[in-house]
Coordinates of C-alpha atoms in Angstrom, one line a residue:
M1 CA 101.9 98.3 73.2
R2 CA 103.2 102.2 72.8
A3 CA 105.9 101.2 74.8
Q4 CA 107.2 98.6 72.0
V5 CA 106.3 101.0 69.3
V6 CA 108.5 103.9 70.8
N7 CA 111.3 100.9 71.8
R8 CA 111.4 100.0 68.0
Y9 CA 111.6 103.5 66.8
I10 CA 114.5 104.4 69.2
D11 CA 116.1 101.0 68.1
Q12 CA 115.9 102.2 64.4
G13 CA 117.5 105.4 65.3
V14 CA 114.1 107.3 64.5
A15 CA 113.3 108.6 67.8
E16 CA 115.7 109.7 70.7
L17 CA 114.3 109.5 74.5
V18 CA 115.1 112.6 76.4
P19 CA 114.3 112.2 80.1
G20 CA 112.5 114.7 81.5
V21 CA 111.6 116.7 84.7
L22 CA 108.3 116.0 86.7
F23 CA 107.7 118.9 89.3
I24 CA 105.1 118.4 91.6
D25 CA 103.6 121.7 93.7
E26 CA 101.9 121.4 97.0
V27 CA 102.8 117.4 97.3
H28 CA 101.4 117.3 100.8
M29 CA 97.9 117.3 98.9
L30 CA 98.2 114.1 97.2
D31 CA 96.7 111.2 98.4
I32 CA 97.9 107.5 99.1
E33 CA 96.7 106.3 95.8
C34 CA 98.9 109.0 94.0
F35 CA 101.9 108.0 95.6
T36 CA 101.1 104.3 94.8
Y37 CA 100.9 105.5 91.2
L38 CA 103.8 107.6 91.3
N39 CA 106.1 104.6 92.8
R40 CA 105.2 102.4 89.9
A41 CA 105.8 105.1 87.0
L42 CA 109.1 105.8 88.9
E43 CA 110.3 101.8 88.3
S44 CA 110.1 102.4 84.8
S45 CA 112.9 102.6 82.4
L46 CA 111.3 106.0 81.1
A47 CA 110.9 107.3 84.5
P48 CA 111.7 111.0 84.8
I49 CA 113.2 112.9 87.6
V50 CA 110.7 114.1 90.1
I51 CA 110.8 117.0 92.6
F52 CA 108.3 117.2 95.2
A53 CA 107.8 120.7 96.9
T54 CA 105.9 121.5 99.6
N55 CA 105.8 123.7 102.4
R56 CA 104.7 121.6 105.2
G57 CA 107.6 119.9 107.1
I58 CA 105.3 117.1 108.8
C59 CA 102.3 116.0 107.7
Q60 CA 100.0 113.2 107.3
V61 CA 99.8 111.8 103.5
R62 CA 96.2 111.7 102.8
D63 CA 94.1 108.1 103.5
S64 CA 97.5 107.0 105.5
K65 CA 97.8 106.2 109.1
G66 CA 100.5 108.6 110.8
A67 CA 102.5 111.5 110.1
R68 CA 105.8 111.4 108.8
P69 CA 108.4 113.9 107.6
V70 CA 108.0 114.7 103.9
S71 CA 111.7 114.7 103.2
G72 CA 112.2 111.2 104.5
S73 CA 113.7 112.0 107.5
E74 CA 112.8 111.3 110.7

């Protein structure tokens, strides 16, 4: 419902949507549910630019099976 109100304001020229940046430090502390939520949020047309930061090269995502490089490269 809020999205409809926001879209109407944008269409009327009353509001302007300015994309933002979401910076998440210590991303290795997030669990699989957090990543699932972030994935859904990033599929939205209002999705911000997301920057993940960590000091770990390879670690296991909490509540998942197996370790993966945080950067996504293997």
